[in-house]
Short mmCIF file of C-alpha atoms in Angstrom, two decimals:
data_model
loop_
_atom_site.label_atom_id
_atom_site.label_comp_id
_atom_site.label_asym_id
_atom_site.label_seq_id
_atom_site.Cartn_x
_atom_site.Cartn_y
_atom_site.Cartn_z
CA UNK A 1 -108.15 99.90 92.82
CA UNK A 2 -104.99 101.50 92.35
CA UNK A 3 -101.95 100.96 94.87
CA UNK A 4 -101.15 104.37 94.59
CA UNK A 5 -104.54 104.79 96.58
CA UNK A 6 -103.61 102.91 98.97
CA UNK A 7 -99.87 104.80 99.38
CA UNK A 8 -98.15 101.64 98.71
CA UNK A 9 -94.95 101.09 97.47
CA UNK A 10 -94.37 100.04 94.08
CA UNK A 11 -93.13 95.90 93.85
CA UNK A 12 -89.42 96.86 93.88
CA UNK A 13 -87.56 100.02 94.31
CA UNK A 14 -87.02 100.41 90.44
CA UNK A 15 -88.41 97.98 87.30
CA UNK A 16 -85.07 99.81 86.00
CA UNK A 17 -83.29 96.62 86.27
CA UNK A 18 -86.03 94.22 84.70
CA UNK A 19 -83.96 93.94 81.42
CA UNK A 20 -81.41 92.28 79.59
CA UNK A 21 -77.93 93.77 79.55
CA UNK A 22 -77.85 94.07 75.82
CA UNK A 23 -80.63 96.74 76.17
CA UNK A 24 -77.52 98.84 78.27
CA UNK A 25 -74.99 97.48 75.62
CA UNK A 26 -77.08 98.69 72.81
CA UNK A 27 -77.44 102.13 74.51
CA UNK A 28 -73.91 102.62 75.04
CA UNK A 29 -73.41 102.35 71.32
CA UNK A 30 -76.04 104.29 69.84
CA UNK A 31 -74.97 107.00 72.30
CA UNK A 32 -71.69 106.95 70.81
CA UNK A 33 -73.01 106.98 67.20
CA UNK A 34 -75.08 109.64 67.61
CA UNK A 35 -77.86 106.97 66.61
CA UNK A 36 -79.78 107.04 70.01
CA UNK A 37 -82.02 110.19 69.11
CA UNK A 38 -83.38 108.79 66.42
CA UNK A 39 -87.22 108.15 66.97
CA UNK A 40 -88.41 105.02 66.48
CA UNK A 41 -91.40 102.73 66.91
CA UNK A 42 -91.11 99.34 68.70
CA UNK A 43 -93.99 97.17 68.06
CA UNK A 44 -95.12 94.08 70.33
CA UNK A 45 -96.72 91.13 68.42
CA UNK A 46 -96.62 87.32 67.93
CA UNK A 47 -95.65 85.32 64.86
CA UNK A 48 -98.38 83.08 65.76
CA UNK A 49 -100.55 81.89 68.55
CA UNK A 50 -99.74 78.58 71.03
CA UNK A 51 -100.47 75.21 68.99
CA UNK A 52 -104.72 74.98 68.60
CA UNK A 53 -105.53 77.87 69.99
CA UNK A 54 -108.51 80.29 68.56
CA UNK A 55 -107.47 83.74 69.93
CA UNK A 56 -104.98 85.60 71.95
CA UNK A 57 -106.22 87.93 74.84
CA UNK A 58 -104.40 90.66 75.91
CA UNK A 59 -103.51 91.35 79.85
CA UNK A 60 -101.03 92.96 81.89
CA UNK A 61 -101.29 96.38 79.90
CA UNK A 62 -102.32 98.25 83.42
CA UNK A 63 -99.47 96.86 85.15
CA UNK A 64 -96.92 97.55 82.23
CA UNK A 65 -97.98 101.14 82.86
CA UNK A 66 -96.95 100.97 86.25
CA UNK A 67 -93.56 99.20 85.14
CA UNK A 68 -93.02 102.53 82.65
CA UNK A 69 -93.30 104.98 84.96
CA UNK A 70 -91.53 103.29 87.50
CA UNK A 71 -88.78 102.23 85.25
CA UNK A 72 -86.22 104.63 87.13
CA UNK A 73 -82.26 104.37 87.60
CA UNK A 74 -81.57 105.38 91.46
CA UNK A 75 -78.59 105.80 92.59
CA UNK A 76 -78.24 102.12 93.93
CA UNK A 77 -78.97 101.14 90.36
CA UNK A 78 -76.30 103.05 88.84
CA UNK A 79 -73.56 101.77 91.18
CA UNK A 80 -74.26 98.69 90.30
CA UNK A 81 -74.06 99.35 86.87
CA UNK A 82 -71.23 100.82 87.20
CA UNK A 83 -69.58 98.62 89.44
CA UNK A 84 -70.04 95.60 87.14
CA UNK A 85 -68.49 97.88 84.03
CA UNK A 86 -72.06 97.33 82.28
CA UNK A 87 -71.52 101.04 80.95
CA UNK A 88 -69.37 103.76 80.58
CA UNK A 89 -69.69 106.81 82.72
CA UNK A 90 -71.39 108.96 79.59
CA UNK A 91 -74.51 106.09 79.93
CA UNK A 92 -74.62 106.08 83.35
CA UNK A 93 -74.78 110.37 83.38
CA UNK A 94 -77.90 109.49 80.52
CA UNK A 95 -79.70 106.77 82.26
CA UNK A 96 -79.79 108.92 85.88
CA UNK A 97 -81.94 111.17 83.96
CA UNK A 98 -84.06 108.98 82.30
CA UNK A 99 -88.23 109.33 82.15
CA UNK A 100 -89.81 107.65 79.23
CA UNK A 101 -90.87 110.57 77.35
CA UNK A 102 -92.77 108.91 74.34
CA UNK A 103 -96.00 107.57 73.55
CA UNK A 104 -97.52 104.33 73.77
CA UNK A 105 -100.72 102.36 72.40
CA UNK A 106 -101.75 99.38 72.81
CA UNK A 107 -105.11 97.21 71.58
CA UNK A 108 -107.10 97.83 75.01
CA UNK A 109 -106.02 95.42 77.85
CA UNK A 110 -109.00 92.14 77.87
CA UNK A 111 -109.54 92.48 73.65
CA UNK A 112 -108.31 89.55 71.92
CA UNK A 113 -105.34 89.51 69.16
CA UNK A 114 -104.47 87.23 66.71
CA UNK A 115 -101.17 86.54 64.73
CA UNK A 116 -99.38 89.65 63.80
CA UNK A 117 -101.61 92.10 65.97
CA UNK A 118 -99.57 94.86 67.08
CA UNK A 119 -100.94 94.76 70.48
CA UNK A 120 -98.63 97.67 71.70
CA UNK A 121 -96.61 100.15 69.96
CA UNK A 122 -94.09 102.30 71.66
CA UNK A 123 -92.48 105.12 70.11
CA UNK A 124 -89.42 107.57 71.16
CA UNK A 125 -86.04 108.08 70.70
CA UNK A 126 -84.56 104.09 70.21
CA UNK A 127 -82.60 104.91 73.36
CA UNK A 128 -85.71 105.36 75.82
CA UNK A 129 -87.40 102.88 73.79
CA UNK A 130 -84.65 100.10 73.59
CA UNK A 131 -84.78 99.75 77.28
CA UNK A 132 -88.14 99.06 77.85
CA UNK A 133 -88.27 95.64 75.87
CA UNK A 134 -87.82 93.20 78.27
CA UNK A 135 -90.00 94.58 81.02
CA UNK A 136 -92.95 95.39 78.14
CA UNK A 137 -92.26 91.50 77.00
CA UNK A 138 -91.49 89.89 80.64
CA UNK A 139 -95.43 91.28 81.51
CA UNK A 140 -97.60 91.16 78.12
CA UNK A 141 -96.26 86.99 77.67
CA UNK A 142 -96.87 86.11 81.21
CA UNK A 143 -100.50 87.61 81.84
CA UNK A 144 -101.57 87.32 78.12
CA UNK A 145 -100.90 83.55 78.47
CA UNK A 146 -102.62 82.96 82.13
CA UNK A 147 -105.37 85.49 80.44
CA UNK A 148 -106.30 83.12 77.59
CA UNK A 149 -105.84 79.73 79.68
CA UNK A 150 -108.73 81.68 81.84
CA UNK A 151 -110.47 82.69 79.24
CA UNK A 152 -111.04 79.19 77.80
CA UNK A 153 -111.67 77.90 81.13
CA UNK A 154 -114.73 80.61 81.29
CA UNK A 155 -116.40 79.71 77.94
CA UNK A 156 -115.97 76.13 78.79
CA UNK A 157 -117.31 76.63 82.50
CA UNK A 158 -120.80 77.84 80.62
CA UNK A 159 -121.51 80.23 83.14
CA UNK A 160 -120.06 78.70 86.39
CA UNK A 161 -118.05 81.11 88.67
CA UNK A 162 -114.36 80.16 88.86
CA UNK A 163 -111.93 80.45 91.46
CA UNK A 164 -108.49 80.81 90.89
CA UNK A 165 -105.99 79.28 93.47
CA UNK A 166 -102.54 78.57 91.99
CA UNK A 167 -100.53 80.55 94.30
CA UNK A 168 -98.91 77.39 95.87
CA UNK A 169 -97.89 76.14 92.55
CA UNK A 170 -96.24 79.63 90.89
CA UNK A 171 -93.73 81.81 92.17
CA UNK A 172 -95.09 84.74 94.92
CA UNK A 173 -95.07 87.94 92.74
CA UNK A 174 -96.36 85.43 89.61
CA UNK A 175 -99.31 84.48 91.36
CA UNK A 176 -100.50 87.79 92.33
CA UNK A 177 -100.18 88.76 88.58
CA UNK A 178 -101.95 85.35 87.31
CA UNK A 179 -104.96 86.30 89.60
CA UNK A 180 -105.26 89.48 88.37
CA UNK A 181 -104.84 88.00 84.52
CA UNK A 182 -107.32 85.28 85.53
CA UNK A 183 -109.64 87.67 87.12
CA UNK A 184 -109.56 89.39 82.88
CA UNK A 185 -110.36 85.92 81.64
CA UNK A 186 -113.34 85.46 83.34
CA UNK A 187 -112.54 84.24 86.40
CA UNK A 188 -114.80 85.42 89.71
CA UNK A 189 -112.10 84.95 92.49
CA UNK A 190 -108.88 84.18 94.40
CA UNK A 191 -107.62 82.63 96.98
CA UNK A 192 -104.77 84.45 97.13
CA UNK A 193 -104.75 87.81 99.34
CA UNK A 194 -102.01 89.52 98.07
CA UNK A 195 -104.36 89.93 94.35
CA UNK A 196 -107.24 90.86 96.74
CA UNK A 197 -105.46 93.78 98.33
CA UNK A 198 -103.85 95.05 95.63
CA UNK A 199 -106.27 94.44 92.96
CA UNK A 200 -109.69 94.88 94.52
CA UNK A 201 -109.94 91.14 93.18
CA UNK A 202 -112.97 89.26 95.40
CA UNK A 203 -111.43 86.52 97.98
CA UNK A 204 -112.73 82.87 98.99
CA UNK A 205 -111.27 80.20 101.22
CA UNK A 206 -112.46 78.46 104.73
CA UNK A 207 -110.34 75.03 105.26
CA UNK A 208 -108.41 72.48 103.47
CA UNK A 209 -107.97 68.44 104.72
CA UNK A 210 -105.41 69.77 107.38
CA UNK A 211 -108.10 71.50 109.64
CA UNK A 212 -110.12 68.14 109.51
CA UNK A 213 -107.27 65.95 110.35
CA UNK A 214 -106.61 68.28 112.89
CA UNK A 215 -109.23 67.19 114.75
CA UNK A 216 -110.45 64.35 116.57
CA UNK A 217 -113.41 63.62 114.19
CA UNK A 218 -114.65 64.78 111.08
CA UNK A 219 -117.46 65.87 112.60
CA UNK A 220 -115.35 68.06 115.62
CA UNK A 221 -114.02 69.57 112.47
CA UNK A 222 -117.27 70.67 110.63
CA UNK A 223 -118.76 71.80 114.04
CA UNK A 224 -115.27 73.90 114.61
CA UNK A 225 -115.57 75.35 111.69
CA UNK A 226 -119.46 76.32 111.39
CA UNK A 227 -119.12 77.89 115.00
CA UNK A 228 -116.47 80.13 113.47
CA UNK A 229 -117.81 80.43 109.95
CA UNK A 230 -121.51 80.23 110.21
CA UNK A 231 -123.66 78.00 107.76
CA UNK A 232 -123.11 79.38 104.91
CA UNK A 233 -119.32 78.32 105.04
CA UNK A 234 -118.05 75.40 102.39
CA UNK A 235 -117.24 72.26 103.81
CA UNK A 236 -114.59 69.96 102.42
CA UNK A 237 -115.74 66.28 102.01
CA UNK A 238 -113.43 64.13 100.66
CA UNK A 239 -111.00 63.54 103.44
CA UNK A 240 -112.11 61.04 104.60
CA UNK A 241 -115.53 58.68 102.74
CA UNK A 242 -117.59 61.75 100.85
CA UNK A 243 -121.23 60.08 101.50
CA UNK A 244 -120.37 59.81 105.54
CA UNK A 245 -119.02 63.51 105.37
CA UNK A 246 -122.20 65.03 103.63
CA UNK A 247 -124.21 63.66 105.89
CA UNK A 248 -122.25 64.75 108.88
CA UNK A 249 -121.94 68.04 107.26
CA UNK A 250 -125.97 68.75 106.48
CA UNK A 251 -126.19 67.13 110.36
CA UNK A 252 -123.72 69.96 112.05
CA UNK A 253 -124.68 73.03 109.83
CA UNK A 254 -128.68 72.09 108.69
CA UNK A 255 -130.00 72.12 105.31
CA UNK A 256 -129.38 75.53 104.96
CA UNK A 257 -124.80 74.53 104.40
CA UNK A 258 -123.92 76.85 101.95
CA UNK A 259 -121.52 74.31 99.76
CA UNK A 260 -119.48 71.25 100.05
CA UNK A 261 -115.77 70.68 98.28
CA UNK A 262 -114.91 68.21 96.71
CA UNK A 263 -110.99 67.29 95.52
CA UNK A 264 -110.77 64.14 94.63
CA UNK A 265 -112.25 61.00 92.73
CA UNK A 266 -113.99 60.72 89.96
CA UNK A 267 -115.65 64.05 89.77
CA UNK A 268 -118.29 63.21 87.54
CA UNK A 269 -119.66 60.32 89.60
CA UNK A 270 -119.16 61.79 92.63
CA UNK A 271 -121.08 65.33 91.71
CA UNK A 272 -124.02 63.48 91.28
CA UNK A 273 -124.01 61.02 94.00
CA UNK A 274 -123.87 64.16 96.61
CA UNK A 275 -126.40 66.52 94.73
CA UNK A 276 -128.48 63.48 94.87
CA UNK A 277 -127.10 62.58 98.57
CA UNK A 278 -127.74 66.54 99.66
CA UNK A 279 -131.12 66.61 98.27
CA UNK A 280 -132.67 63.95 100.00
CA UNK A 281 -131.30 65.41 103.32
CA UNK A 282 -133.04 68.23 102.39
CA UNK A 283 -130.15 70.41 101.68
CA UNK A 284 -131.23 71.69 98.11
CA UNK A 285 -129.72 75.17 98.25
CA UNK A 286 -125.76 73.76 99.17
CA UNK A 287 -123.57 74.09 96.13
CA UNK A 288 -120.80 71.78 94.75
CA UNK A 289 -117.32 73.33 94.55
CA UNK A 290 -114.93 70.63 92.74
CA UNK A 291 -111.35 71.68 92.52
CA UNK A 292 -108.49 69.02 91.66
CA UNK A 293 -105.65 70.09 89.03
CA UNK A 294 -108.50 70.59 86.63
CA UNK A 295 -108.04 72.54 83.16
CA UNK A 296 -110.47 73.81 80.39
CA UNK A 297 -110.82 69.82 79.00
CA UNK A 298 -111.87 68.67 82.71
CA UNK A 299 -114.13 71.64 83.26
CA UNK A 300 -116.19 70.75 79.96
CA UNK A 301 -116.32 67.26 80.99
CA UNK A 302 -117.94 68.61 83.81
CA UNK A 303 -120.60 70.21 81.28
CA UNK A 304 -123.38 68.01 82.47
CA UNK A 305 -122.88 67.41 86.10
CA UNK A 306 -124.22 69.48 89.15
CA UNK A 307 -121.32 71.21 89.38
CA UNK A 308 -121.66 75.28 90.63
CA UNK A 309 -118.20 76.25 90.30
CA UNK A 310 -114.67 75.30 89.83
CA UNK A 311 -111.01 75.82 91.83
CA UNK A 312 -108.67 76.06 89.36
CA UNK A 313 -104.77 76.08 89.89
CA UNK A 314 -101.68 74.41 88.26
CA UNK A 315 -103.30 74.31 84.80
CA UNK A 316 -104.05 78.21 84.90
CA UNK A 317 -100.99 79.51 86.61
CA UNK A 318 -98.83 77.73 83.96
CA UNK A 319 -101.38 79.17 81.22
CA UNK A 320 -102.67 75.22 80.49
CA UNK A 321 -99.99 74.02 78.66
CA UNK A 322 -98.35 77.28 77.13
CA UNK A 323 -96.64 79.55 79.64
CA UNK A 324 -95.98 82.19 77.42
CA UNK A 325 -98.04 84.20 74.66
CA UNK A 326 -94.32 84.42 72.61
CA UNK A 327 -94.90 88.05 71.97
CA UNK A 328 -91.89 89.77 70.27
CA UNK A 329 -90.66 93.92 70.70
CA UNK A 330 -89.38 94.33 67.11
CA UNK A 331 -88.36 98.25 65.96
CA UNK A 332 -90.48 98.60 63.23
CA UNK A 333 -89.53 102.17 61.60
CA UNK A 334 -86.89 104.52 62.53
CA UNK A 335 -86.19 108.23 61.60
CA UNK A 336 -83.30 108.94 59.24
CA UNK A 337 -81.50 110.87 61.56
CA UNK A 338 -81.82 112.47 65.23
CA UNK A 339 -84.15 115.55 63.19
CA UNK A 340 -87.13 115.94 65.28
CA UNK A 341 -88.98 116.17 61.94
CA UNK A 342 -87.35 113.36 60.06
CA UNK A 343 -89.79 111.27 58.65
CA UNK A 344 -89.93 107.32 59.24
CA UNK A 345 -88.53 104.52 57.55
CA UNK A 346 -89.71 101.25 57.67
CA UNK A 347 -87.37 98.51 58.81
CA UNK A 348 -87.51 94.92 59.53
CA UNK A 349 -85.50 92.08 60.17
CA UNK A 350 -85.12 89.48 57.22
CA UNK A 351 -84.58 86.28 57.89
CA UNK A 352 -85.09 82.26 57.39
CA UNK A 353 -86.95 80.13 59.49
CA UNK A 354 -90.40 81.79 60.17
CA UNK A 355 -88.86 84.70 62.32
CA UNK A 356 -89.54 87.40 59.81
CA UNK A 357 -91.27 90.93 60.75
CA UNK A 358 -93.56 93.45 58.64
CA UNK A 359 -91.88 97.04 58.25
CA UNK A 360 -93.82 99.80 58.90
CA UNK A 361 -95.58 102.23 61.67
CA UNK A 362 -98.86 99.79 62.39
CA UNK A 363 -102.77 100.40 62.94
CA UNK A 364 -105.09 97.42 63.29
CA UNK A 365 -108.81 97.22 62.73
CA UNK A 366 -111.35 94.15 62.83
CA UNK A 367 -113.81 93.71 60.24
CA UNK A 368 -117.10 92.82 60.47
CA UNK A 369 -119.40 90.78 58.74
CA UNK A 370 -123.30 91.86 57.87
CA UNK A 371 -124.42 90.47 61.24
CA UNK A 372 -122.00 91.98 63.31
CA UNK A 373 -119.77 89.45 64.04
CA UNK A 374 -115.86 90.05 63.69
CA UNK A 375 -114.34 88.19 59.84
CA UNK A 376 -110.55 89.37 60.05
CA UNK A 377 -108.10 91.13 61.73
CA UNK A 378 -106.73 93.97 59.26
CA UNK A 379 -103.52 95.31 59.65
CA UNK A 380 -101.42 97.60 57.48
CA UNK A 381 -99.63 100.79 57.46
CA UNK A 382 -100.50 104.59 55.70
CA UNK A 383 -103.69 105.37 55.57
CA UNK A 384 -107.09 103.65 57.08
CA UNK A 385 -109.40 102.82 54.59
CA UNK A 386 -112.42 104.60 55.14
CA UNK A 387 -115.01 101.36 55.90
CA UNK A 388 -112.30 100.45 59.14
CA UNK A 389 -111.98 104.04 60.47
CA UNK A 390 -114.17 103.31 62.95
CA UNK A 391 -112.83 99.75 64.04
CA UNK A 392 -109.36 100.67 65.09
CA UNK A 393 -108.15 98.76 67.82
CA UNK A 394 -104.81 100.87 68.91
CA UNK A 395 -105.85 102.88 71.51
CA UNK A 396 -103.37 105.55 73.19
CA UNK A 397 -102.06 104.60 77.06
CA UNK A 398 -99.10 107.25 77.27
CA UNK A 399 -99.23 110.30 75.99
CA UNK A 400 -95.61 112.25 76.28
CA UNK A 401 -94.61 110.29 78.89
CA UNK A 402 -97.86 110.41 81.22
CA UNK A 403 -100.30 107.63 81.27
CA UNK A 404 -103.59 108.30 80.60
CA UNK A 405 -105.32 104.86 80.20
CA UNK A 406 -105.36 103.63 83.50
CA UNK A 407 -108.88 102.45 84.16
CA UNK A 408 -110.23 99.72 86.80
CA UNK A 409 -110.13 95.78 86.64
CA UNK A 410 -113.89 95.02 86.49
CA UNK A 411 -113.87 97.39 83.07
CA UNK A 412 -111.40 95.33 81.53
CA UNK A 413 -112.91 91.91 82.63
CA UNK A 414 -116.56 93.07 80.96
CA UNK A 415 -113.90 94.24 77.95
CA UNK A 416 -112.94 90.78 77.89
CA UNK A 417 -116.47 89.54 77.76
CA UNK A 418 -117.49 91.53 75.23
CA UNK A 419 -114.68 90.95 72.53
CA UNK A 420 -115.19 87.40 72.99
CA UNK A 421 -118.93 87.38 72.39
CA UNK A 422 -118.37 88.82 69.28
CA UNK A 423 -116.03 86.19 67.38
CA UNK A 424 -117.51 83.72 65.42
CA UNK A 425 -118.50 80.42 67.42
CA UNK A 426 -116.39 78.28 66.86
CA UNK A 427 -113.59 80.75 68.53
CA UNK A 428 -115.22 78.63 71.87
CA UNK A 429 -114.45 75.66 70.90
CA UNK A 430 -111.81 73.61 72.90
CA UNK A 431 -110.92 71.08 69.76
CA UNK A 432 -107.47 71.92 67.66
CA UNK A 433 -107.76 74.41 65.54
CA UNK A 434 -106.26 77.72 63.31
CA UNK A 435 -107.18 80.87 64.72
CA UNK A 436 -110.35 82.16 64.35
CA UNK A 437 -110.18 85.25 62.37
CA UNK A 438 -107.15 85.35 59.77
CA UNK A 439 -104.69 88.67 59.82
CA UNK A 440 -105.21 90.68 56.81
CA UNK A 441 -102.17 93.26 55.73
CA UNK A 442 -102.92 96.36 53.77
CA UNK A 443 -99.91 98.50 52.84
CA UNK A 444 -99.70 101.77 52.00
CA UNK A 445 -97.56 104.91 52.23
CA UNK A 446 -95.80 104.73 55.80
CA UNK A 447 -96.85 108.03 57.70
CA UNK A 448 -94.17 109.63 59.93
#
């Protein structure tokens, strides 16, 4: 679902303002060197992926196309601008007028990346461009990171829905975009209605240990909340002692209670106590929902006990340990001068210390191996050799200025699925490692 359906407003006014001031700083310059026509071609990639981890997945391309065409200078915007003396009056007259007019691609938001992927590429004149870094950057690191914490959480979940419910632990607007990130690695839920509404994402919740302490007994409470719920509602055990609350539970709502929480304790132990507990009151059909700052390690743990699905929250909203994917907007190749038809040069930043960049107008293609499953991650410039025509990954999203890649959630969750079922096993695996597939660069003539 898209909130222009709806007739919603956008998040803010104007993403206009989403950037650094050096991005205005720059423009003011290249404007008065004449250098700000010059096409270009920004590229987004990282040097390398977050410590042990097998793959990158890509997420928040659907709402950096909303960011683009909503990245918009109003008059507000300006004043403030020029209030502050950010500009001169020749880039404030440019920026009222701006509309990114370029073209973007981008690997297809839920496939997975791996060091030195050019997961989007941006082209234009370097002033629309420029200005677009920090918003791209500010989206692609947050939801890429929550994306692959979710992802592993999936594969190690074996099956298992997951709900996500880190609102409380995340800042407001964050959470609604971790949901939707989560929702691309796998996960089958929120508790959060703010992702619901504007995502179409599916939405659980009945009490937490506040409605039982509310009340008299723990019993009032379960009846309270069955009369309102029905049956099939979860109730939460573990307020007060889990055994006495099953019981009461399975007493108030009949065998036929749809699950019980639990939040606390040794999950493990306690799984199996109440599946045992539940069964011999005849309850066979309630589930087990076990939340309690669990992350991919805990949920494996969990492998063997009769667990049906998992609340996850701190861990994912902070991406399990890396917040950020540490994706980079680098200008890659840049016309010789503001000539429409002046062909590209590559450029890239030399340096010490592991921050260096590859020159050069990217594709990217993922070879396969005799049975199918991915063996590298190819990128290079010039031409595609013919055996990885067919396995390019760049896919276009904005087309002179007008998207044309918007597509719904559920297509790039199954995406997700899909490019992650076809890495080699071991890209599953939870133990330290290198990434899975390694980056390949083939170089060629640089095309213009």
């Amino acid at each position: 679902m898209n909130t222009a359906d709806l007739g919603l407003p956008v998040d803010v006014p104007s993403t206009a303002l989403f950037t650094d001031q050096y991005e205005l700083t720059m423009l003011r310059a290249a404007l008065k060197a004449g250098t700000a026509g010059r096409r270009s071609v920004f590229e987004v990639f990282t040097r390398r992926l977050p410590d042990g981890r097998r793959y990158g997945v890509v997420a928040g391309t659907g709402r950096v196309l909303d960011a683009v065409e909503n990245f918009r200078f109003d008059p507000g915007v300006l004043g403030f601008l020029r209030e502050k003396d950010i500009v001169d009056e020749e880039t404030l007259d440019w920026l009222a007028g701006y509309r990114f007019s370029g073209d973007i691609w981008g690997y297809p938001e839920g496939e997975v990346y791996f060091p030195g992927s050019p997961v989007m590429r941006v082209e234009g004149s370097f002033a629309e461009c420029v200005l677009l870094e920090t918003v791209i950057l500010s989206i692609l690191n947050h939801d890429s990171a929550i994306a692959a914490a979710a992802s592993r959480m999936s594969s190690a979940a074996g099956g298992r829905p997951l709900i996500e419910m880190g609102a409380r632990r995340t800042h407001e607007l964050a959470a609604v975009a971790a949901s939707r990130a989560a929702y691309v690695g796998g996960f089958a839920s929120t508790s959060d209605l703010a992702a619901g509404f504007r995502y179409n994402i599916p939405t659980v919740g009945t009490s937490a240990h506040a409605f039982t302490l509310l009340h008299d007994s723990e019993r009032d409470a379960f009846r309270a909340q069955v009369d309102s719920l029905g049956g099939g509602t979860t109730l939460l055990v573990d307020t007060y002692d889990v055994a006495e609350a099953v019981r009461t539970a399975v007493e108030v709502a009949g065998p036929e209670l749809g699950a019980v929480r639990i939040d606390s304790g040794d999950l493990l132990l306690v799984a199996h106590r109440v599946r045992q507990q539940l069964d011999e009151l005849g309850a066979t059909g309630t589930k087990i929902i076990v939340t309690s700052d669990l992350d991919e390690y805990a949920i494996a743990s969990l492998a063997a006990a009769p667990v049906d699905a998992y609340g996850v929250g701190t861990q994912l909203v902070t991406g399990s340990g890396h917040p950020t994917a540490s994706m980079v907007y680098k200008l890659v190749a840049r016309a010789q001068s503001a000539d429409p038809k002046a062909p590209l040069v590559p450029v890239a930043k030399k340096s010490t210390g592991g921050k260096t960049s590859v020159g050069g107008r990217k594709w990217a293609a993922r070879r396969l191996d005799e049975y199918g499953v991915a063996e590298a991650e190819v990128v290079g410039t010039g031409a595609v050799p013919d055996g990885l025509a067919e396995r390019q990954l760049l896919v276009p999203l904005v087309e002179g200025g007008a998207v044309i890649a918007r597509e719904p959630l559920d297509v790039v969750r199954d995406r997700h699925a899909a490019a992650r079922a076809g890495l080699p096993l071991s890209a599953t695996q939870l133990s330290r490692g290198e990434p899975v597939l390694p980056t390949e660069y083939a170089h060629g003539p640089s095309g213009s």
